[in-house]
CSV table of C-alpha atoms and ligand atoms in Angstrom, one decimal:
chain,number,residue,atom,x,y,z
A,1,MET,CA,11.0,33.1,-15.5
A,2,SER,CA,13.2,31.2,-17.9
A,3,ALA,CA,13.6,27.5,-17.8
A,4,ALA,CA,15.3,27.0,-14.5
A,5,ALA,CA,18.2,24.7,-13.9
A,6,PRO,CA,16.9,21.2,-13.3
A,7,SER,CA,17.0,20.1,-9.7
A,8,PRO,CA,18.4,16.7,-9.2
A,9,ILE,CA,15.8,13.9,-9.0
A,10,SER,CA,17.0,13.0,-5.5
A,11,ASP,CA,16.4,16.5,-4.2
A,12,PRO,CA,14.5,15.7,-0.9
A,13,SER,CA,12.5,18.9,-0.7
A,14,PRO,CA,11.9,20.1,-4.3
A,15,ARG,CA,10.3,23.5,-4.8
A,16,THR,CA,9.2,25.3,-7.9
A,17,ALA,CA,9.5,29.0,-8.4
A,18,SER,CA,6.0,29.9,-9.5
A,19,PRO,CA,2.8,28.8,-7.7
A,20,LEU,CA,1.9,25.3,-8.6
A,21,MET,CA,-1.4,23.6,-9.2
A,22,VAL,CA,-1.5,19.8,-9.6
A,23,VAL,CA,-4.3,18.2,-11.7
A,24,VAL,CA,-4.4,14.4,-11.5
A,25,LEU,CA,-6.4,12.5,-14.2
A,26,ALA,CA,-8.1,9.5,-12.9
A,27,ALA,CA,-11.4,9.2,-14.9
A,28,GLY,CA,-10.3,6.4,-17.1
A,29,LYS,CA,-12.2,3.1,-16.7
A,30,GLY,CA,-9.0,1.0,-16.9
A,31,THR,CA,-10.7,-1.5,-19.2
A,32,ARG,CA,-7.4,-3.4,-19.6
A,33,MET,CA,-7.4,-4.2,-15.9
A,34,ARG,CA,-10.6,-6.3,-16.3
A,35,SER,CA,-11.7,-5.2,-12.9
A,36,ASP,CA,-14.8,-3.9,-11.2
A,37,ARG,CA,-12.6,-1.6,-9.2
A,38,PRO,CA,-11.4,1.8,-10.7
A,39,LYS,CA,-7.9,1.3,-12.0
A,40,VAL,CA,-6.3,4.0,-9.8
A,41,LEU,CA,-7.6,2.3,-6.6
A,42,HIS,CA,-5.6,-0.9,-7.3
A,43,PRO,CA,-2.9,-0.9,-4.6
A,44,VAL,CA,0.8,-0.8,-5.0
A,45,ALA,CA,2.8,-1.4,-1.8
A,46,GLY,CA,-0.4,-1.4,0.2
A,47,ARG,CA,-1.7,1.9,-1.0
A,48,PRO,CA,-3.9,2.8,-4.0
A,49,MET,CA,-1.8,3.9,-7.0
A,50,VAL,CA,-3.4,7.3,-7.1
A,51,ALA,CA,-2.4,7.9,-3.5
A,52,HIS,CA,1.3,7.4,-4.5
A,53,VAL,CA,0.8,10.1,-7.2
A,54,LEU,CA,-0.8,12.5,-4.6
A,55,ALA,CA,2.0,11.9,-2.1
A,56,ALA,CA,4.6,12.8,-4.7
A,57,ALA,CA,2.6,15.9,-5.6
A,58,GLU,CA,2.1,16.9,-2.0
A,59,ALA,CA,5.9,17.0,-1.5
A,60,LEU,CA,5.9,20.0,-3.9
A,61,ASP,CA,3.5,21.8,-1.6
A,62,PRO,CA,1.1,22.9,-4.4
A,63,ALA,CA,-1.1,26.0,-4.0
A,64,ALA,CA,-4.1,24.2,-5.6
A,65,ARG,CA,-5.1,20.7,-6.4
A,66,ALA,CA,-7.7,18.7,-8.4
A,67,VAL,CA,-8.4,15.2,-9.3
A,68,VAL,CA,-10.6,14.3,-12.3
A,69,ILE,CA,-12.7,11.3,-11.8
A,70,GLY,CA,-15.4,9.6,-13.8
A,71,PRO,CA,-19.1,9.4,-13.0
A,72,ALA,CA,-20.0,6.9,-10.2
A,73,MET,CA,-16.4,6.9,-8.9
A,74,ASP,CA,-17.3,7.9,-5.3
A,75,ALA,CA,-14.7,5.4,-4.0
A,76,VAL,CA,-12.0,7.4,-5.9
A,77,ALA,CA,-13.3,10.7,-4.5
A,78,ALA,CA,-13.1,9.2,-1.0
A,79,ALA,CA,-9.6,7.8,-1.6
A,80,VAL,CA,-8.2,11.2,-2.7
A,81,ASP,CA,-10.0,13.3,0.0
A,82,PRO,CA,-9.2,16.1,0.8
A,83,TRP,CA,-8.2,16.8,-2.8
A,84,PRO,CA,-11.2,18.4,-4.6
A,85,VAL,CA,-12.6,16.3,-7.5
A,86,ALA,CA,-14.1,17.2,-10.8
A,87,VAL,CA,-16.3,14.8,-12.7
A,88,GLN,CA,-15.6,14.1,-16.4
A,89,ALA,CA,-19.0,13.1,-17.7
A,90,ALA,CA,-17.7,10.9,-20.6
A,91,GLN,CA,-14.2,9.6,-21.3
A,92,ASN,CA,-13.5,11.7,-24.3
A,93,GLY,CA,-9.8,11.9,-23.9
A,94,THR,CA,-7.1,13.4,-21.7
A,95,ALA,CA,-7.6,17.0,-22.9
A,96,ASP,CA,-11.4,16.7,-22.2
A,97,ALA,CA,-10.5,15.5,-18.7
A,98,VAL,CA,-8.5,18.6,-18.0
A,99,ARG,CA,-11.3,20.7,-19.4
A,100,ALA,CA,-13.7,19.0,-16.9
A,101,ALA,CA,-11.7,20.4,-14.1
A,102,GLU,CA,-11.9,24.0,-15.5
A,103,PRO,CA,-13.9,25.4,-12.5
A,104,LEU,CA,-11.0,24.4,-10.4
A,105,TRP,CA,-8.1,25.8,-12.5
A,106,ARG,CA,-9.8,28.8,-14.2
A,107,GLY,CA,-7.8,32.0,-13.4
A,108,PHE,CA,-5.0,30.1,-11.7
A,109,ALA,CA,-1.9,32.2,-12.1
A,110,GLY,CA,1.1,29.9,-12.1
A,111,THR,CA,2.1,26.5,-13.5
A,112,VAL,CA,-0.5,23.7,-13.9
A,113,LEU,CA,1.0,20.3,-13.6
A,114,ILE,CA,-1.0,17.5,-15.1
A,115,VAL,CA,-0.3,14.0,-13.9
A,116,TYR,CA,-1.9,10.7,-14.7
A,117,GLY,CA,-3.3,8.7,-11.8
A,118,ASP,CA,-1.9,5.5,-13.2
A,119,THR,CA,1.8,6.4,-12.9
A,120,PRO,CA,2.5,5.5,-9.2
A,121,LEU,CA,6.3,5.3,-9.4
A,122,ILE,CA,6.7,9.0,-10.1
A,123,THR,CA,8.8,11.0,-7.6
A,124,ALA,CA,8.5,14.6,-6.4
A,125,GLY,CA,11.9,15.5,-7.8
A,126,THR,CA,10.8,14.5,-11.3
A,127,LEU,CA,7.6,16.4,-11.0
A,128,ALA,CA,9.5,19.5,-9.8
A,129,ARG,CA,11.8,19.3,-12.7
A,130,LEU,CA,9.0,19.2,-15.1
A,131,ALA,CA,7.1,22.1,-13.5
A,132,ALA,CA,10.2,24.2,-13.5
A,133,ALA,CA,10.5,23.9,-17.3
A,134,VAL,CA,7.5,26.1,-18.1
A,135,GLY,CA,6.7,29.7,-17.3
A,136,PRO,CA,5.0,32.9,-18.7
A,137,GLY,CA,6.2,35.1,-21.5
A,138,ASP,CA,9.2,33.8,-23.4
A,139,ALA,CA,9.5,30.6,-21.4
A,140,PRO,CA,7.9,27.4,-22.8
A,141,ALA,CA,4.2,27.3,-22.3
A,142,VAL,CA,4.1,23.5,-22.3
A,143,ALA,CA,6.7,21.0,-21.0
A,144,VAL,CA,6.4,17.3,-21.5
A,145,LEU,CA,8.0,14.6,-19.5
A,146,GLY,CA,9.9,12.4,-22.0
A,147,PHE,CA,11.4,9.0,-21.4
A,148,ARG,CA,12.9,6.2,-23.5
A,149,PRO,CA,11.0,2.9,-22.6
A,150,ALA,CA,12.6,-0.4,-23.8
A,151,ASP,CA,9.4,-0.9,-25.8
A,152,PRO,CA,7.9,2.4,-27.0
A,153,GLY,CA,4.9,0.4,-28.4
A,154,PRO,CA,1.7,2.2,-27.2
A,155,TYR,CA,3.3,5.5,-26.0
A,156,GLY,CA,3.0,8.8,-27.8
A,157,ARG,CA,6.2,9.8,-29.7
A,158,LEU,CA,7.9,13.1,-29.1
A,159,VAL,CA,8.7,14.7,-32.5
A,160,LEU,CA,11.5,17.3,-32.4
A,161,ASP,CA,12.1,20.1,-35.0
A,162,ALA,CA,15.4,20.7,-36.8
A,163,ASP,CA,16.7,22.7,-33.9
A,164,GLY,CA,15.9,19.9,-31.5
A,165,HIS,CA,13.0,21.6,-29.9
A,166,LEU,CA,9.8,19.7,-29.2
A,167,ASP,CA,7.4,20.2,-32.1
A,168,ARG,CA,4.5,17.9,-31.5
A,169,ILE,CA,3.4,14.6,-30.0
A,170,VAL,CA,2.1,11.9,-32.2
A,171,GLU,CA,0.0,9.2,-30.5
A,172,ALA,CA,0.9,5.6,-31.4
A,173,ALA,CA,-2.4,5.0,-33.0
A,174,ASP,CA,-1.9,8.0,-35.3
A,175,ALA,CA,1.9,7.5,-36.0
A,176,ASP,CA,3.4,6.7,-39.3
A,177,ALA,CA,6.5,4.4,-39.6
A,178,ALA,CA,8.9,7.4,-39.2
A,179,ALA,CA,7.2,8.6,-36.0
A,180,ARG,CA,6.9,5.0,-34.6
A,181,SER,CA,10.7,4.6,-34.9
A,182,LEU,CA,11.3,7.5,-32.5
A,183,ALA,CA,12.7,6.3,-29.1
A,184,LEU,CA,11.7,9.4,-27.1
A,185,CYS,CA,8.2,8.9,-25.8
A,186,ASN,CA,5.6,10.8,-23.8
A,187,ALA,CA,5.4,9.7,-20.2
A,188,GLY,CA,2.1,11.4,-19.9
A,189,LEU,CA,3.0,14.2,-17.5
A,190,MET,CA,2.7,17.7,-18.7
A,191,ALA,CA,3.3,21.2,-17.2
A,192,ILE,CA,1.4,24.1,-18.8
A,193,ASP,CA,1.6,27.8,-18.1
A,194,GLY,CA,-1.7,28.5,-16.3
A,195,ALA,CA,-2.4,31.6,-18.4
A,196,ALA,CA,-2.1,29.6,-21.6
A,197,LEU,CA,-4.1,26.5,-20.4
A,198,GLY,CA,-7.6,27.8,-21.3
A,199,PRO,CA,-6.7,29.0,-24.9
A,200,ILE,CA,-4.7,25.8,-25.5
A,201,LEU,CA,-7.5,23.4,-24.5
A,202,ALA,CA,-10.1,25.4,-26.5
A,203,ALA,CA,-8.0,24.9,-29.6
A,204,ILE,CA,-7.6,21.1,-29.2
A,205,GLY,CA,-9.9,19.1,-31.5
A,206,ASN,CA,-10.6,15.4,-31.9
A,207,ASP,CA,-9.7,14.7,-35.5
A,208,ASN,CA,-7.6,11.6,-34.8
A,209,ALA,CA,-7.7,7.8,-34.8
A,210,LYS,CA,-9.6,7.5,-31.6
A,211,GLY,CA,-11.9,10.5,-32.0
A,212,GLU,CA,-10.7,11.8,-28.6
A,213,PHE,CA,-9.4,15.1,-27.4
A,214,TYR,CA,-5.7,14.4,-26.8
A,215,LEU,CA,-3.9,16.5,-24.2
A,216,THR,CA,-0.8,15.7,-26.2
A,217,ASP,CA,-2.0,18.1,-28.9
A,218,ALA,CA,-1.2,20.9,-26.5
A,219,VAL,CA,2.3,20.9,-27.8
A,220,ALA,CA,1.4,21.6,-31.4
A,221,VAL,CA,-1.3,24.1,-30.4
A,222,ALA,CA,1.1,26.0,-28.2
A,223,ARG,CA,3.6,26.2,-31.1
A,224,ARG,CA,0.9,27.5,-33.4
A,225,MET,CA,0.2,30.2,-30.8
A,226,GLY,CA,3.8,31.2,-31.0
A,227,ARG,CA,4.9,29.7,-27.7
A,228,ARG,CA,7.7,27.3,-27.1
A,229,ALA,CA,7.4,23.7,-25.9
A,230,ALA,CA,10.1,21.8,-23.9
A,231,VAL,CA,11.0,18.3,-22.9
A,232,ALA,CA,12.2,17.3,-19.5
A,233,GLU,CA,13.6,13.7,-19.7
A,234,GLY,CA,12.8,11.4,-16.8
A,235,PRO,CA,13.9,8.0,-15.7
A,236,VAL,CA,12.1,5.0,-17.2
A,237,ALA,CA,11.9,3.4,-13.7
A,238,GLU,CA,9.5,6.1,-12.5
A,239,LEU,CA,7.4,6.5,-15.6
A,240,MET,CA,5.7,3.2,-16.4
A,241,GLY,CA,2.0,3.7,-16.7
A,242,ILE,CA,-0.2,0.9,-15.4
A,243,ASN,CA,-2.8,-0.5,-17.7
A,244,SER,CA,-2.9,-4.2,-17.0
A,245,ARG,CA,-2.4,-6.6,-14.1
A,246,ALA,CA,1.0,-7.6,-15.4
A,247,GLU,CA,2.1,-4.0,-15.3
A,248,LEU,CA,0.6,-3.6,-11.8
A,249,ALA,CA,2.8,-6.5,-10.7
A,250,ALA,CA,5.8,-5.0,-12.4
A,251,ALA,CA,5.2,-1.7,-10.6
A,252,GLU,CA,4.8,-3.5,-7.3
A,253,ALA,CA,8.2,-5.2,-7.9
A,254,ALA,CA,9.9,-1.9,-8.8
A,255,LEU,CA,8.4,-0.1,-5.8
A,256,GLN,CA,9.4,-3.0,-3.4
A,257,ALA,CA,13.0,-2.7,-4.6
A,258,ARG,CA,12.9,1.0,-3.9
A,259,LEU,CA,11.4,0.6,-0.5
A,260,ARG,CA,13.9,-2.2,0.5
A,261,ASP,CA,16.8,0.0,-0.6
A,262,ARG,CA,15.3,2.9,1.5
A,263,ALA,CA,14.9,0.6,4.6
A,264,MET,CA,18.5,-0.6,4.3
A,265,ALA,CA,19.9,2.8,3.7
A,266,GLY,CA,18.1,3.9,6.9
A,267,GLY,CA,20.0,1.3,9.0
A,268,ALA,CA,17.8,-1.8,8.9
A,269,THR,CA,19.1,-5.3,8.1
A,270,LEU,CA,17.0,-7.2,5.6
A,271,VAL,CA,18.5,-10.7,5.6
A,272,ASP,CA,16.8,-11.6,2.3
A,273,PRO,CA,15.5,-8.4,0.9
A,274,ALA,CA,13.7,-10.0,-2.0
A,275,SER,CA,11.4,-11.9,0.3
A,276,VAL,CA,10.5,-8.9,2.5
A,277,PHE,CA,7.4,-7.1,1.4
A,278,LEU,CA,7.0,-3.5,2.6
A,279,ALA,CA,4.2,-1.0,2.5
A,280,ALA,CA,4.8,2.5,1.3
A,281,ASP,CA,4.5,3.8,4.8
A,282,THR,CA,6.5,1.1,6.6
A,283,VAL,CA,9.0,2.7,9.1
A,284,LEU,CA,12.0,0.7,10.2
A,285,GLY,CA,14.4,2.1,12.8
A,286,ARG,CA,18.1,1.7,13.2
A,287,ASP,CA,19.5,-1.7,13.7
A,288,VAL,CA,16.1,-3.3,13.1
A,289,GLU,CA,16.6,-6.8,11.7
A,290,ILE,CA,14.0,-8.4,9.4
A,291,GLY,CA,14.3,-12.1,8.6
A,292,PRO,CA,13.2,-13.7,5.3
A,293,ASN,CA,9.6,-13.9,4.3
A,294,VAL,CA,8.1,-11.1,6.3
A,295,VAL,CA,5.2,-9.1,5.0
A,296,PHE,CA,4.3,-5.6,6.1
A,297,GLY,CA,0.8,-4.3,5.5
A,298,PRO,CA,0.1,-0.6,5.9
A,299,GLY,CA,0.8,1.3,9.1
A,300,VAL,CA,3.8,-0.5,10.7
A,301,VAL,CA,6.5,1.2,12.7
A,302,VAL,CA,9.4,-1.0,14.0
A,303,GLU,CA,11.5,0.9,16.5
A,304,ASP,CA,15.2,0.7,16.9
A,305,GLY,CA,16.9,-2.6,17.5
A,306,ALA,CA,13.7,-4.7,17.2
A,307,ARG,CA,13.9,-8.0,15.4
A,308,ILE,CA,11.2,-9.5,13.2
A,309,LEU,CA,12.1,-13.2,12.7
A,310,PRO,CA,11.1,-15.1,9.5
A,311,PHE,CA,7.5,-15.7,8.3
A,312,CYS,CA,5.6,-12.9,10.1
A,313,HIS,CA,2.7,-10.8,8.9
A,314,LEU,CA,2.3,-7.3,10.4
A,315,GLU,CA,-0.3,-4.6,9.8
A,316,GLY,CA,-1.1,-1.5,11.8
A,317,VAL,CA,1.4,-2.2,14.5
A,318,VAL,CA,4.0,-0.4,16.5
A,319,VAL,CA,6.9,-2.8,17.6
A,320,GLY,CA,8.8,-1.2,20.5
A,321,ALA,CA,12.5,-0.8,20.6
A,322,GLY,CA,14.4,-4.0,21.1
A,323,ALA,CA,11.2,-6.2,20.9
A,324,SER,CA,11.3,-9.5,19.1
A,325,VAL,CA,8.6,-11.0,17.0
A,326,GLY,CA,8.2,-14.4,15.4
A,327,PRO,CA,9.0,-16.6,13.7
A,328,PHE,CA,5.5,-17.2,12.4
A,329,ALA,CA,3.6,-14.4,14.2
A,330,ARG,CA,0.7,-12.4,13.0
A,331,LEU,CA,0.2,-8.9,14.3
A,332,ARG,CA,-3.0,-7.2,13.3
A,333,PRO,CA,-4.1,-3.5,13.4
A,334,GLU,CA,-4.1,-1.3,16.5
A,335,THR,CA,-1.5,-3.4,18.2
A,336,THR,CA,1.4,-2.0,20.2
A,337,LEU,CA,4.3,-4.0,21.6
A,338,GLY,CA,6.3,-2.2,24.3
A,339,ALA,CA,10.0,-2.0,24.4
A,340,GLY,CA,11.7,-5.4,24.8
A,341,ALA,CA,8.4,-7.3,24.4
A,342,HIS,CA,8.6,-10.8,23.0
A,343,VAL,CA,6.0,-12.4,20.7
A,344,GLY,CA,6.8,-16.0,19.7
A,345,ASN,CA,5.6,-18.5,17.1
A,346,PHE,CA,2.0,-19.0,16.2
A,347,VAL,CA,0.8,-16.0,18.2
A,348,GLU,CA,-1.9,-13.7,16.8
A,349,ILE,CA,-2.5,-10.3,18.3
A,350,LYS,CA,-5.2,-7.8,17.4
A,351,LYS,CA,-6.0,-4.4,18.9
A,352,THR,CA,-3.9,-5.1,21.9
A,353,ARG,CA,-1.2,-3.3,23.9
A,354,LEU,CA,1.4,-5.7,25.1
A,355,GLY,CA,3.5,-3.8,27.7
A,356,ALA,CA,7.3,-3.4,28.0
A,357,GLY,CA,9.1,-6.7,28.5
A,358,SER,CA,6.0,-8.8,28.4
A,359,LYS,CA,6.0,-12.1,26.7
A,360,ALA,CA,3.6,-14.2,24.6
A,361,SER,CA,6.0,-16.9,23.4
A,362,HIS,CA,3.8,-19.6,21.9
A,363,LEU,CA,0.4,-20.4,20.4
A,364,SER,CA,-1.8,-17.6,21.6
A,365,TYR,CA,-4.6,-15.3,20.5
A,366,LEU,CA,-4.7,-11.9,22.2
A,367,GLY,CA,-7.5,-9.6,21.0
A,368,ASP,CA,-8.9,-6.3,22.5
A,369,ALA,CA,-6.5,-6.5,25.4
A,370,ARG,CA,-4.5,-4.1,27.5
A,371,ILE,CA,-1.6,-6.0,28.9
A,372,GLY,CA,0.8,-4.4,31.4
A,373,ASP,CA,4.6,-4.5,31.6
A,374,GLY,CA,6.5,-7.7,32.6
A,375,VAL,CA,3.5,-10.0,32.0
A,376,ASN,CA,4.0,-13.6,31.0
A,377,ILE,CA,1.3,-15.1,28.8
A,378,GLY,CA,1.6,-18.8,28.9
A,379,ALA,CA,1.5,-21.1,25.8
A,380,GLY,CA,-2.0,-21.5,24.3
A,381,THR,CA,-3.6,-18.6,26.2
A,382,ILE,CA,-6.6,-17.2,24.5
A,383,THR,CA,-8.6,-14.0,25.1
A,384,CYS,CA,-12.3,-14.8,24.4
A,385,ASN,CA,-13.0,-11.3,23.2
A,386,TYR,CA,-16.1,-12.0,21.1
A,387,ASP,CA,-19.4,-13.4,22.4
A,388,GLY,CA,-20.9,-13.8,19.0
A,389,VAL,CA,-22.3,-10.3,19.0
A,390,LEU,CA,-20.1,-7.9,20.8
A,391,LYS,CA,-16.3,-7.5,21.4
A,392,HIS,CA,-15.1,-7.2,25.0
A,393,GLU,CA,-11.9,-6.1,26.6
A,394,THR,CA,-9.3,-8.0,28.7
A,395,VAL,CA,-7.1,-6.0,31.1
A,396,ILE,CA,-4.0,-7.6,32.6
A,397,GLY,CA,-2.0,-5.8,35.3
A,398,ASP,CA,1.8,-5.5,35.4
A,399,GLY,CA,3.7,-8.5,36.4
A,400,ALA,CA,0.8,-11.0,36.1
A,401,PHE,CA,1.5,-14.6,35.1
A,402,ILE,CA,-1.1,-16.4,33.0
A,403,GLY,CA,-0.6,-20.1,33.1
A,404,SER,CA,-0.6,-22.1,29.9
A,405,ASP,CA,-3.8,-22.9,28.0
A,406,SER,CA,-5.8,-20.4,30.0
A,407,VAL,CA,-9.0,-18.9,28.6
A,408,LEU,CA,-9.7,-15.3,29.6
A,409,VAL,CA,-13.4,-14.7,29.0
A,410,ALA,CA,-13.8,-11.0,28.4
A,411,PRO,CA,-14.8,-8.6,29.8
A,412,VAL,CA,-12.3,-9.5,32.5
A,413,ARG,CA,-9.5,-7.9,34.6
A,414,ILE,CA,-6.5,-9.7,36.0
A,415,GLY,CA,-4.9,-7.8,38.7
A,416,ARG,CA,-1.2,-6.8,39.0
A,417,GLY,CA,1.0,-9.6,40.0
A,418,ALA,CA,-1.8,-12.1,39.9
A,419,LEU,CA,-1.1,-15.7,39.0
A,420,ILE,CA,-3.5,-17.8,36.9
A,421,GLY,CA,-3.1,-21.5,37.1
A,422,ALA,CA,-2.6,-23.5,33.9
A,423,GLY,CA,-5.7,-24.6,32.1
A,424,SER,CA,-8.0,-22.1,33.8
A,425,ALA,CA,-11.2,-20.6,32.3
A,426,VAL,CA,-11.3,-17.1,33.9
A,427,ASP,CA,-14.7,-15.5,33.6
A,428,ARG,CA,-14.5,-13.2,36.7
A,429,ASP,CA,-12.1,-10.4,37.7
A,430,VAL,CA,-9.0,-11.5,39.6
A,431,ALA,CA,-7.6,-9.3,42.3
A,432,ASP,CA,-4.0,-8.0,42.5
A,433,ASP,CA,-1.6,-10.7,43.7
A,434,ALA,CA,-4.3,-13.4,43.9
A,435,LEU,CA,-3.8,-16.9,42.7
A,436,ALA,CA,-6.7,-18.0,40.6
A,437,LEU,CA,-7.4,-21.4,38.9
A,438,THR,CA,-10.3,-23.4,37.7
A,439,ARG,CA,-9.6,-27.1,37.4
A,440,ALA,CA,-11.6,-30.3,37.3
A,441,PRO,CA,-10.3,-32.7,39.9
A,442,LEU,CA,-7.9,-35.3,38.6
A,443,VAL,CA,-9.2,-38.8,38.7
A,444,GLN,CA,-6.7,-41.7,39.0
A,445,LYS,CA,-7.5,-45.4,38.7
A,446,ASP,CA,-4.5,-47.6,39.6
A,447,GLY,CA,-3.6,-50.3,36.9
A,448,ALA,CA,-6.5,-49.3,34.7
A,449,ALA,CA,-4.4,-48.5,31.7
A,450,PRO,CA,-3.4,-52.1,30.6
A,451,ARG,CA,-7.0,-53.2,31.1
A,452,LEU,CA,-8.4,-50.4,28.9
A,453,ARG,CA,-5.7,-51.1,26.3
A,454,ALA,CA,-6.6,-54.9,26.2
A,455,ARG,CA,-10.3,-54.1,25.7
A,456,LYS,CA,-9.5,-51.8,22.8
A,457,GLN,CA,-7.2,-54.3,21.2
A,458,ALA,CA,-10.0,-57.0,21.4
A,459,GLU,CA,-12.4,-54.5,19.8
A,460,LYS,CA,-10.0,-53.9,17.0
A,461,ALA,CA,-9.5,-57.6,16.3
A,462,ALA,CA,-13.3,-58.2,16.2
A,463,ARG,CA,-13.7,-55.4,13.6
A,464,ALA,CA,-11.0,-56.9,11.5
A,465,ARG,CA,-12.7,-60.3,11.5
A,466,GLN,CA,-16.0,-58.8,10.4
A,467,THR,CA,-14.5,-57.0,7.4
A,468,ASN,CA,-12.6,-60.1,6.3
A,469,GLU,CA,-15.6,-62.5,6.4
A,470,PRO,CA,-16.9,-63.5,2.9
A,471,LYS,CA,-20.0,-61.6,2.1
A,472,GLY,CA,-23.1,-63.9,2.1
B,501,LIG,C1,-1.4,8.6,-22.6
B,501,LIG,C2,-0.9,9.6,-23.7
B,501,LIG,C3,0.4,9.0,-24.3
B,501,LIG,C4,1.4,8.7,-23.3
B,501,LIG,C5,0.8,7.7,-22.3
B,501,LIG,C6,1.8,7.5,-21.1
B,501,LIG,C7,-2.7,11.0,-24.4
B,501,LIG,C8,-3.7,11.2,-25.6
B,501,LIG,N1,-1.9,10.0,-24.6
B,501,LIG,O1,-1.9,7.5,-23.4
B,501,LIG,O2,0.9,10.0,-25.2
B,501,LIG,O3,2.5,8.1,-23.9
B,501,LIG,O4,-0.4,8.3,-21.7
B,501,LIG,O5,1.3,6.6,-20.2
B,501,LIG,O6,-2.8,11.7,-23.4
B,501,LIG,N2,-8.1,9.8,-18.5
B,501,LIG,C9,-9.2,10.5,-18.1
B,501,LIG,N3,-10.2,10.8,-19.0
B,501,LIG,C10,-10.2,10.4,-20.3
B,501,LIG,C11,-9.1,9.6,-20.7
B,501,LIG,C12,-8.0,9.3,-19.8
B,501,LIG,O7,-9.3,10.9,-17.0
B,501,LIG,O8,-11.1,10.7,-21.0
B,501,LIG,C13,-7.0,9.5,-17.6
B,501,LIG,C14,-6.9,8.0,-17.3
B,501,LIG,O9,-7.6,7.7,-16.1
B,501,LIG,C15,-5.4,7.9,-17.0
B,501,LIG,C16,-4.8,9.0,-17.9
B,501,LIG,O10,-5.8,9.9,-18.1
B,501,LIG,O11,-5.0,8.1,-15.7
B,501,LIG,C17,-4.2,8.5,-19.2
B,501,LIG,O12,-5.2,7.8,-19.9
B,501,LIG,P1,-4.8,6.5,-20.7
B,501,LIG,O13,-6.1,6.1,-21.5
B,501,LIG,O14,-4.2,5.5,-19.9
B,501,LIG,O15,-3.8,7.1,-21.8
B,501,LIG,P2,-2.8,6.3,-22.7
B,501,LIG,O16,-3.5,5.6,-23.8
B,501,LIG,O17,-2.0,5.4,-21.8
B,502,LIG,CA1,-2.0,4.9,-19.5
């Protein structure tokens, strides 16, 4: 295969010609994050950064996969499951990391794509373009993803020969003034012809400023072996590596911008896009309207024509077609709102199904509940789902009406069409179409209000006299 024509970055289903293996390096401690959490597990748009890299790689439908992790990184292994992991015993550099995965890539006949776990903005199209740049025989054995960051500072520099071909990579720590002045940098992603990978790694030493085995030396090594090396240039916006909290925030901002654009391109209105925070997996249907200051955690689907009014927080929720939520509503995981349902201000809902056309308009907590269609939940209604030890379920039949300020003590079932009087504490099941209410009798004392008020005023005056008396 010769270097294939680059596929455009926006190609929605990129494919590479030869079989592809993706190796993700994630063994670094991420010292500059100053965190007890492995760097690649820090979330961007509600998802660990390494999961973004895996998602981009999965779009290429690779034939084989590997993630290199450090010792005691079980949390990373769990986050990347079902990708197989290899453990790099000591962080001796990026080439050493690839070597640690040798049992997984040995004998792989195809292209091995090496991606860093701290580059979450990468897209499948760019990965495919890089992979397509290498091949067996006369094709380049190594291809590097190059980019031109505004500040090349810590990045490796790509040194070209007189013919404009990639000659070697010089790490910033090892660069002289001439190399430092180069604008074209190593984004950190590399494609290597599988047949050449073993011999190349074996020839990489650690005679450099950091005393590490640099994967970047693969270029010079391949050239010494008589093979070519190539550069595929990629967009800066996809290639920032995350090494600090500030860079994490910058990546979050960049990804949010991308997600907002995608949502709007899909037919959703974002009244104030900059104040809407989306998760990588947020799905917004056609003619969905999102007001300002709405935050989506992972796992939210908003179906066509639904409206999310300002200041709502949603996570793990399906909002049915034409439903309306907020302002100021909080929808928590495992919640489903049926078509045309309405959830108003200061309503919190968790692990609950609210049926089609049902309403909870004001000041409620609904948890562990199955609520039918056309139900009205009055202001201030609360499901008491937790007895201090266990959670219990509340079931409300279609068409029931729950009067304001009711307390539904689960486990409890309210029948279809039942009517619960305002202010009731319901701790037993209520039959279909029954009227149920608990209410302390109202006591009325004629003319007692002025008498009570006069007594209280006298009490107040007596207290004021006491505090004003000179202390003896
Ligand atoms: C690396 C490149 C540099 C490039 C930059 C792009 C090398 C030698 N340098 O530098 O040319 O411009 O990325 O962002 O490759 N890792 C391991 N094991 C190790 C060391 C690192 O798994 O022993 C992993 C890290 O978890 C990380 C990735 O490899 O995901 C890159 O390591 P990092 O230390 O961030 O490399 P840079 O110094 O940024
Ligand atoms: Ca890095």
